[in-house]
Coordinates of C-alpha atoms in Angstrom, one line a residue:
X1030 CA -43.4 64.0 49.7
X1031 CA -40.8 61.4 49.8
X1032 CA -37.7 61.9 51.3
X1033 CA -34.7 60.2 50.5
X1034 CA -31.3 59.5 52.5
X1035 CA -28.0 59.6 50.4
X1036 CA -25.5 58.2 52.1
X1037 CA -21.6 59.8 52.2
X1038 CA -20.2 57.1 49.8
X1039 CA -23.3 57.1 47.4
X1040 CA -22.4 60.1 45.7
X1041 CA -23.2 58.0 42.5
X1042 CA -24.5 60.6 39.7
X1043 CA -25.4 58.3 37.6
X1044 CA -28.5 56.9 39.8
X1045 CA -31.7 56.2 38.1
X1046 CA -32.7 58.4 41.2
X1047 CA -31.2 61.6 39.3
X1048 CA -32.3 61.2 36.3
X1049 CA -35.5 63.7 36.2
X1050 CA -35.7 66.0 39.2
X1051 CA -38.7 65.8 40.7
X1052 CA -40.8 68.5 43.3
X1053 CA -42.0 65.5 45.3
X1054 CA -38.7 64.1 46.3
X1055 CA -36.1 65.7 48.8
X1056 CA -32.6 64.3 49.2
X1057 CA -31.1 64.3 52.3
X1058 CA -27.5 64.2 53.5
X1059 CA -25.9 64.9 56.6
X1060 CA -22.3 64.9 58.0
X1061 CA -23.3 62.8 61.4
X1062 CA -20.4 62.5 64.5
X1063 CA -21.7 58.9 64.0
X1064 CA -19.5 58.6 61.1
X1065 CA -17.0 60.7 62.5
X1066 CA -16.1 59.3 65.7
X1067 CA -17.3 54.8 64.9
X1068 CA -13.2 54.5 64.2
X1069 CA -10.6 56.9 64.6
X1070 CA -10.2 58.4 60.9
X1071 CA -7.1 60.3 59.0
X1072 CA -8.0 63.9 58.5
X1073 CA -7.7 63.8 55.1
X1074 CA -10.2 61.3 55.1
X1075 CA -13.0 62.7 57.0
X1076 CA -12.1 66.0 55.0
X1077 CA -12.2 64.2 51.7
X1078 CA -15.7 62.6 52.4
X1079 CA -17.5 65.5 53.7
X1080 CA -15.8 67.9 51.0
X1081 CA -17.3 65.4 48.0
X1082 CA -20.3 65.1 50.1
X1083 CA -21.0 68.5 49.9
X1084 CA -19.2 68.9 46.0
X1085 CA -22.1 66.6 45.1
X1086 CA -24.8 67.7 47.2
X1087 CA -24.4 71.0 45.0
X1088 CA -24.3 69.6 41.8
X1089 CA -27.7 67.7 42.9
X1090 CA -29.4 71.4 43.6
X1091 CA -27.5 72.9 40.2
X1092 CA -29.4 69.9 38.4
X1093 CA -32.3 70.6 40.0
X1094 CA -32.8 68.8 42.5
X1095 CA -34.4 69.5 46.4
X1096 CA -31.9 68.8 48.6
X1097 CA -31.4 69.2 52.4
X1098 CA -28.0 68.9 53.2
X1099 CA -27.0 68.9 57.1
X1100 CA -23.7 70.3 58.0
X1101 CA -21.4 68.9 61.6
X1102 CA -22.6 72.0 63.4
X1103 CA -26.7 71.4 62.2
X1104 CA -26.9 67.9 62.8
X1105 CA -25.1 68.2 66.3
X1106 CA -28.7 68.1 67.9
X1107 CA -28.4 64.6 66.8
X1108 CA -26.6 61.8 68.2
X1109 CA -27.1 59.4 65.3
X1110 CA -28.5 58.3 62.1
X1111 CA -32.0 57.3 63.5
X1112 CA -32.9 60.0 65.7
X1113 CA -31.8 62.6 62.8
X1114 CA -34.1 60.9 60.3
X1115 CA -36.9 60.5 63.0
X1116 CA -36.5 64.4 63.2
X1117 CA -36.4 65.3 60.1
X1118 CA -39.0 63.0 58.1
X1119 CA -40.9 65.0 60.6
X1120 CA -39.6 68.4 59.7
X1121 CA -40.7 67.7 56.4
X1122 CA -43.6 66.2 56.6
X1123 CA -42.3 63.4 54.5
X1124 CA -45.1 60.6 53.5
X1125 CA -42.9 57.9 52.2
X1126 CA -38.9 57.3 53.3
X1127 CA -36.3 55.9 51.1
X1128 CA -32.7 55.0 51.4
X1129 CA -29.9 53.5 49.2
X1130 CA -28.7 50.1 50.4
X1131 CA -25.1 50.9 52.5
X1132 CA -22.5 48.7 51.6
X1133 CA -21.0 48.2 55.5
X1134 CA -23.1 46.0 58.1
X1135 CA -23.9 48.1 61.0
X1136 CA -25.6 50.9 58.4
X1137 CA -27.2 48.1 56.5
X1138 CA -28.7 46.3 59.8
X1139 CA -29.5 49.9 61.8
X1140 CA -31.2 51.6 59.2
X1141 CA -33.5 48.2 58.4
X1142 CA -34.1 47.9 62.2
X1143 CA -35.2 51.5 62.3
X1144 CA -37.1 51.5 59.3
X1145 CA -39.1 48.8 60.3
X1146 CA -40.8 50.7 63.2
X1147 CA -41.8 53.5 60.6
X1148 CA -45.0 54.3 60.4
X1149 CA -45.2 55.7 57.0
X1150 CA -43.7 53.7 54.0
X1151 CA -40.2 53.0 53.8
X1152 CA -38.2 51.3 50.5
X1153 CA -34.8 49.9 50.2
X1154 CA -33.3 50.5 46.6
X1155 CA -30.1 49.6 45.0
X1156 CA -27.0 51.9 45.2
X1157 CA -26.8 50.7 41.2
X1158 CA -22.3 50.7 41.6
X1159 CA -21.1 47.2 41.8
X1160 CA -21.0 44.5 39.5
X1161 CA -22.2 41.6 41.2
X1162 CA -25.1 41.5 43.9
X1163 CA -24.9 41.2 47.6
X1164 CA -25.1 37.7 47.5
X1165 CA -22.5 37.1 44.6
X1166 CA -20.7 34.8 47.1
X1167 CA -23.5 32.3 46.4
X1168 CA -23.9 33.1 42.4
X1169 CA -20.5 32.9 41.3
X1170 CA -17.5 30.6 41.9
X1171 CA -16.1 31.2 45.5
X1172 CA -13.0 29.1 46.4
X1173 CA -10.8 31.6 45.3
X1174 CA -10.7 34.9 43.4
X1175 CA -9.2 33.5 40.5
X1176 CA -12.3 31.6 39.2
X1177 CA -14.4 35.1 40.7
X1178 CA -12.5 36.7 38.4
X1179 CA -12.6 34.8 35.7
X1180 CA -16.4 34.3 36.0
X1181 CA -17.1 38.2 35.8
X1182 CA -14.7 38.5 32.8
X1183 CA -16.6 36.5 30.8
X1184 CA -20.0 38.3 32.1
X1185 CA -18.7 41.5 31.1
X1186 CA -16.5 40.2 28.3
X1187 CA -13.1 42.4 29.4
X1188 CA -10.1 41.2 28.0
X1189 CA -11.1 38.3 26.1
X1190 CA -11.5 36.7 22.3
X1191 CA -14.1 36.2 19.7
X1192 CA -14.5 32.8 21.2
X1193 CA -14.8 34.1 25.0
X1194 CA -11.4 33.6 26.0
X1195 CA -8.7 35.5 27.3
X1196 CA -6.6 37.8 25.3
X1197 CA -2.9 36.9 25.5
X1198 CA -3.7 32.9 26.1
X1199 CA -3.7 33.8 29.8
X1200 CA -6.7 34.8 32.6
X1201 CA -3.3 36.1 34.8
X1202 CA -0.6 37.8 34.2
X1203 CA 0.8 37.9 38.2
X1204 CA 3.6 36.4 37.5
X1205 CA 4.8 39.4 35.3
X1206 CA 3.5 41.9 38.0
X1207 CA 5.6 41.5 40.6
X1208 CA 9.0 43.5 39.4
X1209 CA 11.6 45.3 41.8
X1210 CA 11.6 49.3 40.8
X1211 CA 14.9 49.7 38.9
X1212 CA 16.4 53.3 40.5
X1213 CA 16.3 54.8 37.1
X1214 CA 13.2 54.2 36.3
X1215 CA 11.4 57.4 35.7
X1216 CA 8.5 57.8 37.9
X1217 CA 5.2 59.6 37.0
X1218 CA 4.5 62.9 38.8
X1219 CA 1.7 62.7 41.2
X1220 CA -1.4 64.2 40.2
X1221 CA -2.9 66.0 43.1
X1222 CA -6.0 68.9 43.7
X1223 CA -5.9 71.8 45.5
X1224 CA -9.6 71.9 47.2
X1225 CA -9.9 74.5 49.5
X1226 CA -11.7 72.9 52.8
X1227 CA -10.5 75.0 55.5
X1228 CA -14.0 76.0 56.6
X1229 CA -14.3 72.0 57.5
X1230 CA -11.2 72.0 58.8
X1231 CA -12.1 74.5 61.7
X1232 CA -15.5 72.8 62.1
X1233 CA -14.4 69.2 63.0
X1234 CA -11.6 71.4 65.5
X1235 CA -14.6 73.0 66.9
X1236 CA -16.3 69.7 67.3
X1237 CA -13.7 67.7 69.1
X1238 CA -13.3 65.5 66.2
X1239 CA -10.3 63.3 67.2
X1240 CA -8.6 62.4 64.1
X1241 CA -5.3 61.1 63.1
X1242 CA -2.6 62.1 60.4
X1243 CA -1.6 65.1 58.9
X1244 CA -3.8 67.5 56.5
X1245 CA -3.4 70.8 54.3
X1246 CA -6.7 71.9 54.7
X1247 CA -5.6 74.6 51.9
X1248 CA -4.8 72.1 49.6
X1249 CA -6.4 68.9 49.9
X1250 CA -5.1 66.7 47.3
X1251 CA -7.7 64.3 46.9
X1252 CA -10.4 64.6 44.0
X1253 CA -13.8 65.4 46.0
X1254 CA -16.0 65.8 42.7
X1255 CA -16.6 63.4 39.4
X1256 CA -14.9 65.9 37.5
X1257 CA -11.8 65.5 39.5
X1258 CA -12.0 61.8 39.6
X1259 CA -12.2 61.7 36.3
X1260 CA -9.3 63.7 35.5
X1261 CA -7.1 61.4 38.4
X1262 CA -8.6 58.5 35.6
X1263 CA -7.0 59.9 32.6
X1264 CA -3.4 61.2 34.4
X1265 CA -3.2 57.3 35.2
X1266 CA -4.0 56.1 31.9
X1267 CA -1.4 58.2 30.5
X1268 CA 1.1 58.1 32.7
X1269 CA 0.7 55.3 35.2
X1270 CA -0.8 52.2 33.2
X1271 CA 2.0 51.5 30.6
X1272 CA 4.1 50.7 33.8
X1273 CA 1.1 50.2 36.5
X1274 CA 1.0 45.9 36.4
X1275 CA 5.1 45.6 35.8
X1276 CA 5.6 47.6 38.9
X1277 CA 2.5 47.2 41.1
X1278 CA 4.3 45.0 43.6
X1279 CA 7.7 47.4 44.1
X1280 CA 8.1 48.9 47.1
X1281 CA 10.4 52.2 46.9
X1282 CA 10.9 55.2 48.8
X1283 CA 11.0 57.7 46.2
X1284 CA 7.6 58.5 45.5
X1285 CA 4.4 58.0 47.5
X1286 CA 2.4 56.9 44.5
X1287 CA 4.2 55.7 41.9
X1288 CA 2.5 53.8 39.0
X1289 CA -0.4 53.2 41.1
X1290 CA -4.2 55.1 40.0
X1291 CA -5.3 56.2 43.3
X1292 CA -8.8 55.9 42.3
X1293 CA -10.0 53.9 45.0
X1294 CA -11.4 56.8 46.9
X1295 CA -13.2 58.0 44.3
X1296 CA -15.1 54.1 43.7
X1297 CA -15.2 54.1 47.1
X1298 CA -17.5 56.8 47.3
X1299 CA -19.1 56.2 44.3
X1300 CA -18.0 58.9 42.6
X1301 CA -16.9 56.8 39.4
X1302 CA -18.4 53.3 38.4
X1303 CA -16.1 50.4 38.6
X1304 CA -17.1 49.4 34.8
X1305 CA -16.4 52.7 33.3
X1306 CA -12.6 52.5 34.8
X1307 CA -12.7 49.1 33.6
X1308 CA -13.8 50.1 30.3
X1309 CA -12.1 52.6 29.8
X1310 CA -8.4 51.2 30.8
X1311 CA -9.0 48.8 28.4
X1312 CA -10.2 51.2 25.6
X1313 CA -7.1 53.1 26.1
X1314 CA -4.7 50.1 26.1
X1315 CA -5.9 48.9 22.6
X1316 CA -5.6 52.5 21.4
X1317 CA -1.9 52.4 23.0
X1318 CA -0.6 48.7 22.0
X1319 CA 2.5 49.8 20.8
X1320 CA 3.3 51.2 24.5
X1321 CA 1.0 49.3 27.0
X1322 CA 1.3 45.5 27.5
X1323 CA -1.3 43.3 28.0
X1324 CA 0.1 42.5 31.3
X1325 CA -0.2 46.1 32.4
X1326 CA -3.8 46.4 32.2
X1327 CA -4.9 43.1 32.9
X1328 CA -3.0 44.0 36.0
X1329 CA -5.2 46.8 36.9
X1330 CA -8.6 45.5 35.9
X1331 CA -7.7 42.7 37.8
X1332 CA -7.6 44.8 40.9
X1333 CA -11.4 45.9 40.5
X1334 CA -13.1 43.3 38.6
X1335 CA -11.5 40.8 40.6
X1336 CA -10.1 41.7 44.4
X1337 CA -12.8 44.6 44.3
X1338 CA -15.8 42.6 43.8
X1339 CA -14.6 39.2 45.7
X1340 CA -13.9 40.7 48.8
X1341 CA -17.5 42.6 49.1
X1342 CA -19.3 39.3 48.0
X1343 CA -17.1 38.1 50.8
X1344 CA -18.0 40.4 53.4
X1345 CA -21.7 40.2 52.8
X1346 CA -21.6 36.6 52.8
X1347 CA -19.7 36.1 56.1
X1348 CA -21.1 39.1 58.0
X1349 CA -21.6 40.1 61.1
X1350 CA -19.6 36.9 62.1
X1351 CA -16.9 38.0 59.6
X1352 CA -16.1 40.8 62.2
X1353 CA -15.3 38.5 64.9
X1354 CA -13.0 36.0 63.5
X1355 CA -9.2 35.3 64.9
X1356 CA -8.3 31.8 63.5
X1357 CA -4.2 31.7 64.8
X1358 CA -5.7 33.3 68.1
X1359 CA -3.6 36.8 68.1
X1360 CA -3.8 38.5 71.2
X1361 CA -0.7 41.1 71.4
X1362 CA -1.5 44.8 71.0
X1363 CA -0.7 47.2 68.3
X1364 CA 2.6 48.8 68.7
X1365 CA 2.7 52.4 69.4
X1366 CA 4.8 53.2 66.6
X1367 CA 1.7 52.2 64.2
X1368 CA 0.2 55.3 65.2
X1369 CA 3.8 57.9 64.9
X1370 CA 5.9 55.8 62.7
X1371 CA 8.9 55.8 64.9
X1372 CA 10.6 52.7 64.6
X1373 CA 14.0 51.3 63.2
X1374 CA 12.6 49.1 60.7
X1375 CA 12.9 50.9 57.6
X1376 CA 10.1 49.3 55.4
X1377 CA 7.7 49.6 58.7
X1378 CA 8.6 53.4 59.2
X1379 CA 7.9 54.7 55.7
X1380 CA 5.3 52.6 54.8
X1381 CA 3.5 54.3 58.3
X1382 CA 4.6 57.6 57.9
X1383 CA 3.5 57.8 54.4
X1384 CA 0.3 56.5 55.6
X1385 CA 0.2 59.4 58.4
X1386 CA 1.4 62.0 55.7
X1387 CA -0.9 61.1 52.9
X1388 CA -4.1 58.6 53.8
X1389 CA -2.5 56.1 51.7
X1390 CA -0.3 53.3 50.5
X1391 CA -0.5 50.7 47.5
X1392 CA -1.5 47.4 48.5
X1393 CA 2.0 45.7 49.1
X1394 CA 2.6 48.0 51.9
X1395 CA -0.6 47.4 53.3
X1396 CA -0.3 43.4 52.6
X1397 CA 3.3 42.8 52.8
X1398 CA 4.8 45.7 55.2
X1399 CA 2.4 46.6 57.8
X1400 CA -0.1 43.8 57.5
X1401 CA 3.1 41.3 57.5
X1402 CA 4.9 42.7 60.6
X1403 CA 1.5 42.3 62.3
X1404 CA 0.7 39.2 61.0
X1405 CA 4.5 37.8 62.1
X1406 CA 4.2 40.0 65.6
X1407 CA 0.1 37.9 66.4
X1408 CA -0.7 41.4 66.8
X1409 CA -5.0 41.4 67.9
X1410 CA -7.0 41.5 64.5
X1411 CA -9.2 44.1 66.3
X1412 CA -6.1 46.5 66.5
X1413 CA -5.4 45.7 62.9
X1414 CA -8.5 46.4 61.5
X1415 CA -9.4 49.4 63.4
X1416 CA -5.5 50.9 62.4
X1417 CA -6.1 49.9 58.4
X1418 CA -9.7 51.1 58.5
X1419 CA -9.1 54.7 59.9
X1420 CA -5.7 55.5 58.4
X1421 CA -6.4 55.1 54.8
X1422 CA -8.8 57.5 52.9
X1423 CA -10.5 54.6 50.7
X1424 CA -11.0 52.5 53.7
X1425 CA -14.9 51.6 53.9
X1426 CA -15.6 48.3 56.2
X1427 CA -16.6 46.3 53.0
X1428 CA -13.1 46.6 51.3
X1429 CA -11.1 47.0 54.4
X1430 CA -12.4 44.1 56.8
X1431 CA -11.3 41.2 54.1
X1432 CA -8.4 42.2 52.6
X1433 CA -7.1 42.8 56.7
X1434 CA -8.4 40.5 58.5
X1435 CA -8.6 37.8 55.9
X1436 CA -5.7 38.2 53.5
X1437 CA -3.1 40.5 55.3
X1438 CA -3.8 38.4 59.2
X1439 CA -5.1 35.1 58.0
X1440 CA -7.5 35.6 60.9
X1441 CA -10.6 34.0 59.0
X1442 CA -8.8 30.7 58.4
X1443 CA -8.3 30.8 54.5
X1444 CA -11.5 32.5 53.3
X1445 CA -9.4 34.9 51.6
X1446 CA -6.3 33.4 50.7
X1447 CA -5.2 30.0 50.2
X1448 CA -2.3 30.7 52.8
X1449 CA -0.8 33.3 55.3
X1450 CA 0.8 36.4 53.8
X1451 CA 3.9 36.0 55.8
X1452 CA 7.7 36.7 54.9
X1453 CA 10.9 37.4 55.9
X1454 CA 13.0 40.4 55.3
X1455 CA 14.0 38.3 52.1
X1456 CA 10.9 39.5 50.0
X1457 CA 11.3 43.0 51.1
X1458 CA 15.0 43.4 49.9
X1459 CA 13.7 42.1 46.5
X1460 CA 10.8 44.6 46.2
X1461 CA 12.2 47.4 47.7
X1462 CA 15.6 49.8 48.3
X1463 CA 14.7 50.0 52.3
X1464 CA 17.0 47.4 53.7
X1465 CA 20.5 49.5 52.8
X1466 CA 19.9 52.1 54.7
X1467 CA 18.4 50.3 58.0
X1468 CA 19.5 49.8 61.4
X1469 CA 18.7 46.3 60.8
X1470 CA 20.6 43.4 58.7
X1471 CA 18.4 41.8 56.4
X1472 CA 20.4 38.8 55.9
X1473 CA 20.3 38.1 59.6
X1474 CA 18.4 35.5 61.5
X1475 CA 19.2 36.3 64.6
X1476 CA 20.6 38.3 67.3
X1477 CA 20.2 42.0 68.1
X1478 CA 20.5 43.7 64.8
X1479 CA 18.9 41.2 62.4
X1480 CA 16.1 42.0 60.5
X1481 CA 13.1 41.1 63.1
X1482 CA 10.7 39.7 59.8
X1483 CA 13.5 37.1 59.7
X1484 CA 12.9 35.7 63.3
X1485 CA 9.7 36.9 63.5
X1486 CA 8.6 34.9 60.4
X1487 CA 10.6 31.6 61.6
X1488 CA 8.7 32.0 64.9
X1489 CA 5.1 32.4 63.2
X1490 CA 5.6 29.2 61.3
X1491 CA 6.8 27.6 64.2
X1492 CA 4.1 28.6 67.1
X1493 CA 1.5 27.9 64.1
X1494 CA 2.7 24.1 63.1
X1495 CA -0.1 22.5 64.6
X1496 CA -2.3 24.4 61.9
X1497 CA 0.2 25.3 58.8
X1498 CA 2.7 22.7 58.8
X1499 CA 0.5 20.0 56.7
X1500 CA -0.1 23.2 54.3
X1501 CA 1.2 22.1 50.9
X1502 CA 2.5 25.5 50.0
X1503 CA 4.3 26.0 52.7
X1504 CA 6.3 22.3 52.7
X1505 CA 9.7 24.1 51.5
X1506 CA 9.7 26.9 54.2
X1507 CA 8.9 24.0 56.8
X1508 CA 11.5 21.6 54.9
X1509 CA 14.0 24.7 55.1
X1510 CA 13.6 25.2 58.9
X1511 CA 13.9 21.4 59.6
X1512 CA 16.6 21.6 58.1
X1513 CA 18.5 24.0 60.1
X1514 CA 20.8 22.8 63.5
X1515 CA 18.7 22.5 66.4
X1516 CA 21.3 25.4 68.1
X1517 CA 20.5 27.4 64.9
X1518 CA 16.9 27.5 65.4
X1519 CA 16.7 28.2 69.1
X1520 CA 18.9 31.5 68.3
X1521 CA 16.5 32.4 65.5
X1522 CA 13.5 32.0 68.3
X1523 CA 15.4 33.6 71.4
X1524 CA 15.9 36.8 69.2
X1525 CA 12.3 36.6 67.7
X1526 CA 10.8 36.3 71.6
X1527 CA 12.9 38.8 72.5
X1528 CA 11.5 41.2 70.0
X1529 CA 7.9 40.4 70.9
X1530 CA 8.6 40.9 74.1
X1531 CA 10.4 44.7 73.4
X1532 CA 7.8 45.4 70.1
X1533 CA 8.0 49.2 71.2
X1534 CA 11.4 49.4 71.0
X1535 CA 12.3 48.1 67.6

């Protein structure tokens, strides 16, 4: 008998592993404290993971299947992965041990070490999800996602011509992305599930399972089976894409979602394949010309053919080292407000409490709101990463580890991104409705009641010179501060130390 080990974000039925059921072959998954307790997760996400977990482990037995499926309160006897397997290849008298490859580093490199020692025949197989291989770093062009992107495009031929080139005249249509919500623009209503996981619920209470965030555990709104992900596909098809790539960049209080697909859970986990989104967003935009721009869904398949693939080629490449870098040497630690979302800043305190009231937000929050403040405030990549990996419910160490500590903190040097993603409270007024009702003035630089991204962004270029000022993208901020009176930019500086040195109270 061969037993194999299916990990909580391989829930990928479309597996070459599922495709006859077989009496020789048990599958085996387990919810483990391990992953419970290596960050400090949102409840909706260890819910979400261990309700699809279990969603899928049934539709594996209904297909026939052998499965052996480990609940919290049976694997307690175990303190981790290895020791659990050790036990139960035992248990079952298993001859032969196999195991999808994880897509984070300290899976990959413990289960390896521990399979080694086996002593009956062990296999590493392909999780048969992502587009390009482990070591796409190496295989395709790597300076920047742009030529990623464009590589894979042509591979897969998305969006392009009869003679291989790209529809519309244009690889890119970011420039066209990147429009402020108007405050009549209708908004989409949320599609959201109702899963019951209460019985979950109580077990990770009875556990001691410290968790963060809010969660209806009568009505978890995340989808937690294929069917459900593929219904969250076809409510943003159409309703969300004919506005999804015009809007993506807005940021606006008056709906937690807005054009954006959500989906990234259900990839995450497996649960859909990137190239039947990709597919499939671009079948329904040539059905829907007439209301869907080009820009719109070149947009979103831009997002997960490009961003989504580049960064886990990126991680692979650069790991375990990846984990450890800090390139402008941040040391300060993460305000307490990151964690309750009290503060005055308006942008800060939505972004976070939407974060604590529903496992998400789109990715300029994360980049250019949360991951901005912390970039500006040299807040400890550590704290960053360990923040942005448990709060969000798609957050898996592959997909979380570059786009925060290489694009949001700069921390890896330019791997990522060409430059920092810093601003001033200038690029949040333009995307966003925040600044009229805060306690702060966005159009000032300094003194107690100006905006702190203002100082706080005319500090970060200014402690960093030594590094960024040759930076050719960033000559006209440099020109700009330059050219300010000397009295001028010691103001701007006093207020911005001030605020470092009082982050809690802002």
């Amino acid at each position: 008998m061969e037993l194999r080990l299916i990990l909580g974000d391989q829930l990928n039925a479309g597996h070459s592993w599922f495709r006859t059921p077989d009496p020789a072959v048990c599958y085996l998954m387990a919810e483990l404290r391990q992953e419970t307790d290596y960050c400090r997760h949102h409840r909706q996400k260890v819910l979400a993971f261990f309700a699809a977990m279990r969603a899928f482990a049934a539709a594996l037995t209904k297909a026939g299947h052998r499965v052996c499926y480990l609940t919290l309160d049976e694997s307690a006897p175990w303190p981790d992965l290895p020791s659990l397997l050790a036990a139960q290849i035992a248990h079952h008298q298993a001859e032969r041990f196999a195991w999808q490859s994880p897509d984070e580093w300290r899976l990959a490199s413990q289960l390896t070490q521990w399979a080694a020692g086996l002593a009956i025949p062990a296999r590493e197989v392909d999780s048969e999800h992502f587009l390009t291989p482990r070591d796409g770093w190496r295989r395709y062009p790597h300076s920047r996602m742009e030529f990623f992107y464009r590589a894979l495009r042509k591979q897969y031929k998305v969006l392009l011509d009869e003679r291989d080139q790209p529809l519309g005249g244009r690889w890119n249509f970011d420039s066209e992305n990147r429009a402020r919500l108007p405050e009549r623009q209708p908004i989409p209503a949320t599609l959201t599930f109702a899963n019951e996981v209460s019985d979950i619920d109580a077990m990770l209470t009875r556990h001691g399972v410290a968790t963060i965030g809010t969660a209806d555990a009568s009505a978890l709104p995340w989808p937690v089976s294929r069917r459900q992900s593929r219904a969250l596909l076809e409510h943003f098809l159409a309703h969300c894409l004919p506005h999804f790539g015009r809007y993506q960049d807005a940021l606006s209080e008056r709906g937690w979602s807005l054009f954006h697909s959500r989906l990234s859970f259900s990839m995450n986990s497996k649960m859909l394949h990137p190239l039947e989104v990709i597919r499939a967003a671009q079948s329904h935009w040539q059905a829907n010309q007439a209301t869907i721009t080009l820009a719109q869904v070149e947009g979103f398949i831009r997002q997960i053919l490009g961003w989504r693939e580049f960064v886990r080629a990126l991680y692979w490449e650069k790991m375990p080292d990846y984990g450890r870098v800090n390139a402008l040497g941040a040391e300060r630690p993460l305000p307490g407000f990151f964690w309750s979302g009290q503060t005055r800043m308006a942008c800060v305190r939505h972004a976070i409490q939407q974060s604590l009231d529903h496992a998400y937000a789109h990715h300029i929050q994360r980049l250019m709101v949360t991951g901005n403040f912390a970039l500006l405030a040299g807040i400890h990549p550590d704290e960053v990463d360990a923040w942005y990996l448990g709060i969000y419910v798609d957050a898996i160490e592959w997909v979380e580890l570059p786009n925060t500590r290489g694009m949001s903190q700069f921390a890896d040097g330019g791997l990522m991104g060409s430059k920092p993603y810093a601003s001033s409270g200038t690029y949040l007024e333009r995307m966003g409705h925040y600044c009229k009702g805060c306690h702060y003035e966005v159009k000032e630089r300094r003194g107690p009641d100006s905006c702190p991204f203002n100082s706080l962004y005319w500090h970060f270029l200014w402690r960093h010179r030594e590094r960024l000022g040759s930076h050719p993208r960033l000559a006209l901020p440099y020109a700009n501060w330059d050219g300010q009176p000397t009295s001028r930019q010691q103001a701007i500086l006093a207020t911005a130390e001030h605020h470092l040195l009082h982050l809690e109270r802002l």
